[in-house]
CSV table of C-alpha atoms in Angstrom, one decimal:
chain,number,residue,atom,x,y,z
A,1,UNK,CA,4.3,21.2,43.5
A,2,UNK,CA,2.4,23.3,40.9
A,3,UNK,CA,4.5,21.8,38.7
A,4,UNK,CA,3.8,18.8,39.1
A,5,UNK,CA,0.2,19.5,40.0
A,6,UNK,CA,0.1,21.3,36.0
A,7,UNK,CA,1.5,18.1,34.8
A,8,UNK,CA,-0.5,15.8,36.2
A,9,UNK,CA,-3.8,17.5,35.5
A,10,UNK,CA,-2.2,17.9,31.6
A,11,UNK,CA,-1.9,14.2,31.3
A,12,UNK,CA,-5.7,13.4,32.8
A,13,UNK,CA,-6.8,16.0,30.1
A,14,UNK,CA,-5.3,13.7,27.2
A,15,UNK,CA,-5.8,10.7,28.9
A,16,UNK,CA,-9.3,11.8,28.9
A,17,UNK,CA,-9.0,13.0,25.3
A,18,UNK,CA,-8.5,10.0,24.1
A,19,UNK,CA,-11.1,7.7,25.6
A,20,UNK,CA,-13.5,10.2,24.1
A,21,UNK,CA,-11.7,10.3,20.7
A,22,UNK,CA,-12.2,6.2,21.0
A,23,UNK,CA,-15.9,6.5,22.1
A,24,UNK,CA,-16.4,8.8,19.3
A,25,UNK,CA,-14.4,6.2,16.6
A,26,UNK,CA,-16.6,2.9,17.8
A,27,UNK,CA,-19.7,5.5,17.6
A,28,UNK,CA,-18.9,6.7,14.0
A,29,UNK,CA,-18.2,3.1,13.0
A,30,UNK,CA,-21.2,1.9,14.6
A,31,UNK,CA,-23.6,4.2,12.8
A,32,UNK,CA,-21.8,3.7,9.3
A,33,UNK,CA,-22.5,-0.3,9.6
A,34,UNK,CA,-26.3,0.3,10.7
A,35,UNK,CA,-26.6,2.9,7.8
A,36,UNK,CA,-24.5,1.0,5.1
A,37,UNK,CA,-22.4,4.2,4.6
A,38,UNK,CA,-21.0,7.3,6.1
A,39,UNK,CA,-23.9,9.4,7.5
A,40,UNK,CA,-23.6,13.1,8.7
A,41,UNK,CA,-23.8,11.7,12.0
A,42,UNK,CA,-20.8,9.3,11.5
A,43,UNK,CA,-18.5,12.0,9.8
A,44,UNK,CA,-19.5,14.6,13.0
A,45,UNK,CA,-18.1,12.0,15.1
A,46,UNK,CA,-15.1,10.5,13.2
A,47,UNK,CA,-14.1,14.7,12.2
A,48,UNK,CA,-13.7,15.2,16.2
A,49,UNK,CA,-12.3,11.8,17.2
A,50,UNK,CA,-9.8,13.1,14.4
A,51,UNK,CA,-9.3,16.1,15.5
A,52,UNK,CA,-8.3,14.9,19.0
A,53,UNK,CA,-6.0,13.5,17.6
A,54,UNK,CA,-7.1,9.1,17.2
A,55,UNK,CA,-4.7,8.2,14.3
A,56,UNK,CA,-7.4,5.2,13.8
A,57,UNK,CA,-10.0,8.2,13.3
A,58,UNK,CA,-7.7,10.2,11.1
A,59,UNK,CA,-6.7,7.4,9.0
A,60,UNK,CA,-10.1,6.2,8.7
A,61,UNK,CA,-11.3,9.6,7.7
A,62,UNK,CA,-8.9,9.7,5.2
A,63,UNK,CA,-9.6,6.4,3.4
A,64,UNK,CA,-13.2,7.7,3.2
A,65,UNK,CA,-12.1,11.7,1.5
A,66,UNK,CA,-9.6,9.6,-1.2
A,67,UNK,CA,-12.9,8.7,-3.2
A,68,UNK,CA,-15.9,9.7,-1.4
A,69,UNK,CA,-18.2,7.9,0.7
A,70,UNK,CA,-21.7,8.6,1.9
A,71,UNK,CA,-22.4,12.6,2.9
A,72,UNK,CA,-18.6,12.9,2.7
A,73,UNK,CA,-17.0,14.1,-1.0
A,74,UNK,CA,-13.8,13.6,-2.4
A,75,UNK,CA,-10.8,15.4,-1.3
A,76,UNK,CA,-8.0,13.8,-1.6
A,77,UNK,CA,-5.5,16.5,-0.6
A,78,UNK,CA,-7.4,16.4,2.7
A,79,UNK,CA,-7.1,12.9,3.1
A,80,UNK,CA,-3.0,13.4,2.5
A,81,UNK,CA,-2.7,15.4,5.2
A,82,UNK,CA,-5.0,13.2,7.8
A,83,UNK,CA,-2.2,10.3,6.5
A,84,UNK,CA,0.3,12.6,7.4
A,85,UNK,CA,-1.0,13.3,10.7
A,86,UNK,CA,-2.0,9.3,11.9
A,87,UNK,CA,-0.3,6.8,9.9
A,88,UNK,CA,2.3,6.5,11.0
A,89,UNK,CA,1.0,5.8,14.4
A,90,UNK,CA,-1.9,3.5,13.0
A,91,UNK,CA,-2.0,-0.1,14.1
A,92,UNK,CA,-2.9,-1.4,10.7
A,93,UNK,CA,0.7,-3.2,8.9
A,94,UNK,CA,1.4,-0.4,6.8
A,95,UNK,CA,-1.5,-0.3,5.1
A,96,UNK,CA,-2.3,3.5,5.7
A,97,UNK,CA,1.5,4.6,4.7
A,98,UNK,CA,1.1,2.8,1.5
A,99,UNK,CA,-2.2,4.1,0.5
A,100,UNK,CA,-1.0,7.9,1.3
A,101,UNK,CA,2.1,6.6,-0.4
A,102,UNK,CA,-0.1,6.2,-3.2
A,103,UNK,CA,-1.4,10.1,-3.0
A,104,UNK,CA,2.2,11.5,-2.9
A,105,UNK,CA,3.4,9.6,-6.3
A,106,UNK,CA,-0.3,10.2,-8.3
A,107,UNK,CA,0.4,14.0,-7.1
A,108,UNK,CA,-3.1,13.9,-5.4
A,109,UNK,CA,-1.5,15.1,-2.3
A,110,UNK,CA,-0.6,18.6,-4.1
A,111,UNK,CA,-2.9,21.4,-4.9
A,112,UNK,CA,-1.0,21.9,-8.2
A,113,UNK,CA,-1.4,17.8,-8.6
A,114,UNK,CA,2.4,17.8,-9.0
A,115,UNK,CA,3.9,13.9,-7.5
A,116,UNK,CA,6.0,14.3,-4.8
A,117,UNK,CA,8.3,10.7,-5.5
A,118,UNK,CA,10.8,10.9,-3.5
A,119,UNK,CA,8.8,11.6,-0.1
A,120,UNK,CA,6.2,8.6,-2.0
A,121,UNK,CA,9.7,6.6,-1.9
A,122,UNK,CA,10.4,7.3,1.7
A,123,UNK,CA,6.7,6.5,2.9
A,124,UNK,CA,6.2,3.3,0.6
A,125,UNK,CA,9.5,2.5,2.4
A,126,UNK,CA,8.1,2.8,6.1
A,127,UNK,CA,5.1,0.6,4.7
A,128,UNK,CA,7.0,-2.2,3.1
A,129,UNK,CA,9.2,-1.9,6.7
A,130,UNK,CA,5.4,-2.6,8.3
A,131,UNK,CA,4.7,-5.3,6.4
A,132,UNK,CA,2.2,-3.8,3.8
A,133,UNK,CA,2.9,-6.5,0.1
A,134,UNK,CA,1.5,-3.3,-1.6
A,135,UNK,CA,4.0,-0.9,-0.2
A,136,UNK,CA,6.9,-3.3,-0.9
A,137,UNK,CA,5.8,-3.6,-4.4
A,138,UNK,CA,5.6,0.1,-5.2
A,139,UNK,CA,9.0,0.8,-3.5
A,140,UNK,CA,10.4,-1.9,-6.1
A,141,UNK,CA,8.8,-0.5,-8.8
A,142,UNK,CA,10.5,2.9,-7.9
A,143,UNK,CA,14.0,0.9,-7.2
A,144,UNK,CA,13.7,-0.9,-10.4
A,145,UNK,CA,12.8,2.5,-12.6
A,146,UNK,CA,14.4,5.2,-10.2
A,147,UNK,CA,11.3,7.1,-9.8
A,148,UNK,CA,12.2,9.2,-6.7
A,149,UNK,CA,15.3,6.8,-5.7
A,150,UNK,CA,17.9,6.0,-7.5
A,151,UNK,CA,17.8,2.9,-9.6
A,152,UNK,CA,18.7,0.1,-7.4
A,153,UNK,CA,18.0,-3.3,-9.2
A,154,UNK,CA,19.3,-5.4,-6.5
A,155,UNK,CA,16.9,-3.8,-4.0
A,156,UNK,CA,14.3,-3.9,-6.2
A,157,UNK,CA,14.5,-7.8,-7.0
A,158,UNK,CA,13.8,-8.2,-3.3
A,159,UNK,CA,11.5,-6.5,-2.5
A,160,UNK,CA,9.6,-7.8,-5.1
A,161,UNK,CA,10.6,-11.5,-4.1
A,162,UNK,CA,9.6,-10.5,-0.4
A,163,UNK,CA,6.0,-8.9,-2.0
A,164,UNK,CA,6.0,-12.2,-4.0
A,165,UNK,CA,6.5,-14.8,-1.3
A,166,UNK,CA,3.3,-13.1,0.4
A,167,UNK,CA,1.4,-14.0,-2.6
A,168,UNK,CA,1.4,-10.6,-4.1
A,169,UNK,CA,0.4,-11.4,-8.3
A,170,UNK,CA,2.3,-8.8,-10.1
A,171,UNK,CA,5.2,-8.6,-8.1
A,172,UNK,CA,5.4,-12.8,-9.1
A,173,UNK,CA,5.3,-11.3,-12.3
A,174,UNK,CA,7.5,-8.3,-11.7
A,175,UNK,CA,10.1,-10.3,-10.2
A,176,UNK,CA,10.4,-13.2,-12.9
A,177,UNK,CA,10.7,-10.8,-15.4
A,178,UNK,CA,13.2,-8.8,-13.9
A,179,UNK,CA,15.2,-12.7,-13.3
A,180,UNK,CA,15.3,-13.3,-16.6
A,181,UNK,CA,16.6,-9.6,-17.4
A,182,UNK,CA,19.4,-10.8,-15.5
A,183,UNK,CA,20.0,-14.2,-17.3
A,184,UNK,CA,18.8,-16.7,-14.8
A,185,UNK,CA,16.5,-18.2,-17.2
A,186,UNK,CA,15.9,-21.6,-15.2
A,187,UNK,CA,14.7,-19.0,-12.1
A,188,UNK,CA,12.7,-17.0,-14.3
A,189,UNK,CA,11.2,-20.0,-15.5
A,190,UNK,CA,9.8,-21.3,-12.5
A,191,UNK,CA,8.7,-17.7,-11.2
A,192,UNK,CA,6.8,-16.8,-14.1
A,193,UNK,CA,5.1,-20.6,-13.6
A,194,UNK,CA,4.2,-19.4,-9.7
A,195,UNK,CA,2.6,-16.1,-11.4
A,196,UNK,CA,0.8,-17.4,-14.3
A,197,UNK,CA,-0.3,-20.6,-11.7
A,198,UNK,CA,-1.9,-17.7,-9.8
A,199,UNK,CA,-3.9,-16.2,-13.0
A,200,UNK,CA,-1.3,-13.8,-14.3
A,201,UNK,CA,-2.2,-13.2,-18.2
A,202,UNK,CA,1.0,-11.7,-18.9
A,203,UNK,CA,2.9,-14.6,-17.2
A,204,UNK,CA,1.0,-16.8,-18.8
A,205,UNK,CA,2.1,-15.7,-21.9
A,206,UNK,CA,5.8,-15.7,-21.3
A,207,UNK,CA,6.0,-19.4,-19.7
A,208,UNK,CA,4.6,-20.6,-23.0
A,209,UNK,CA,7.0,-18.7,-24.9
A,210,UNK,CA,9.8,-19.5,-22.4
A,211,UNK,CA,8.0,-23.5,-23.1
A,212,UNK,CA,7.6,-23.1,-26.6
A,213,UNK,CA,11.9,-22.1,-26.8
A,214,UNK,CA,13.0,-24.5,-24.3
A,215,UNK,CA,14.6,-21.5,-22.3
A,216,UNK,CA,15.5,-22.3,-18.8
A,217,UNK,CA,12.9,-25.3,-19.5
A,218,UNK,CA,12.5,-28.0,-20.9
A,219,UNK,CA,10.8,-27.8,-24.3
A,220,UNK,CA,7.1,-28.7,-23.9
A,221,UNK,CA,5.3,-27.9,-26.6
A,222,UNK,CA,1.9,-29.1,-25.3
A,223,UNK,CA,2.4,-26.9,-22.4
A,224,UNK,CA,3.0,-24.4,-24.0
A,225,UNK,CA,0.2,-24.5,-26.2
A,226,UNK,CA,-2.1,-24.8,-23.1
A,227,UNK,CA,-0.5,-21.8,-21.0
A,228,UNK,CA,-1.3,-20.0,-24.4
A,229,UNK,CA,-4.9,-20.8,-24.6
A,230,UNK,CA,-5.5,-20.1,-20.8
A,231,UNK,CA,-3.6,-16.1,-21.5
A,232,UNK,CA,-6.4,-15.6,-24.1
């Protein structure tokens, strides 16, 4: 009985925990949208919503120590280890994995600013599995170039066909280049037209020459010349 009495009074304490972490989130979020920016109000609040452990308040906390915001300065090794703590758990596609992806491989999450790739790898992974287009098109960069992984170009085309098919620019571009590494000139040829169609410069540049040569293409030298003018 005092067991279960222990128990039960354990889980009114979190219960309770969280509703005031949540009252403390919508509070911080609250102020900052009256205020324009983080305020020390705000940052009170969202530092002991995070420390009772909201993943929404750690995660948010964390965006805000990457650059700086308001009363609250830069510290990005900080804002690693809120990622580390919430992200996982956060309801926001991937999107907080990705970016603390992004402070593993830059080394911002290291005191001695050393990039940690291969744990970057295995969280870009778990955002690209969440649905983040950012997260899928780091992890192919890393497949394509072996950064952290080992070079898988097969895994890398499609995860940047999967980044590319939810309208993600450079991994258009990414991906049609990486086609026509592999000799499918005619495929290349139609994804560098979706990426330059989208404002790519660079893909703009390569469908004209692609135009200009008649390579997986018809030769059109009038398109060409205009796909050229609009990379300038």
């Amino acid at each position: 009985r005092e067991v279960g009495q222990w128990a039960m009074e354990r889980s009114r304490a979190q219960l309770g925990g969280r509703y005031r972490a949540a009252g403390l989130l919508l509070l911080a979020l609250g102020h900052e949208q009256l205020k324009g920016a983080p305020t020390h109000t705000s940052a009170s609040a969202l530092l002991e919503a995070s420390r009772l452990g909201l993943p929404a308040a750690q995660v948010h906390l964390a965006e805000q120590l990457e650059d700086g915001a308001g009363v609250i300065s830069a510290d990005p090794l900080k804002a690693s280890r809120l990622y580390e703590q919430g992200a996982a758990s956060a309801d926001d596609l991937g999107v907080s994995l990705r970016r603390w992806g992004v402070l593993l491989a830059t080394g911002a999450s290291s005191e001695s600013s050393i990039a940690d790739l291969p744990r970057a790898h295995k969280v870009f992974r778990l955002a690209a599995a969440a649905g983040d287009t950012d997260g899928m098109f780091n992890l192919a960069k890393q497949l394509e170039h072996g950064h952290g992984c080992e070079a898988d170009f097969g895994a890398a085309r499609r995860f940047y066909e999967a980044a590319a098919q939810r309208g993600h620019v450079l991994a258009s571009a990414n991906l049609a280049r990486v086609i026509e590494e592999a000799g499918e000139l005619q495929q290349a040829c139609a994804a560098y037209k979706k990426a330059a169609e989208a404002g790519d410069a660079d893909s703009q540049w390569e469908l004209a020459r692609l135009l200009l040569r008649g390579r997986g293409c018809l030769r059109d030298t009038g398109a060409a010349r205009r796909w050229t003018r609009a990379a300038a």
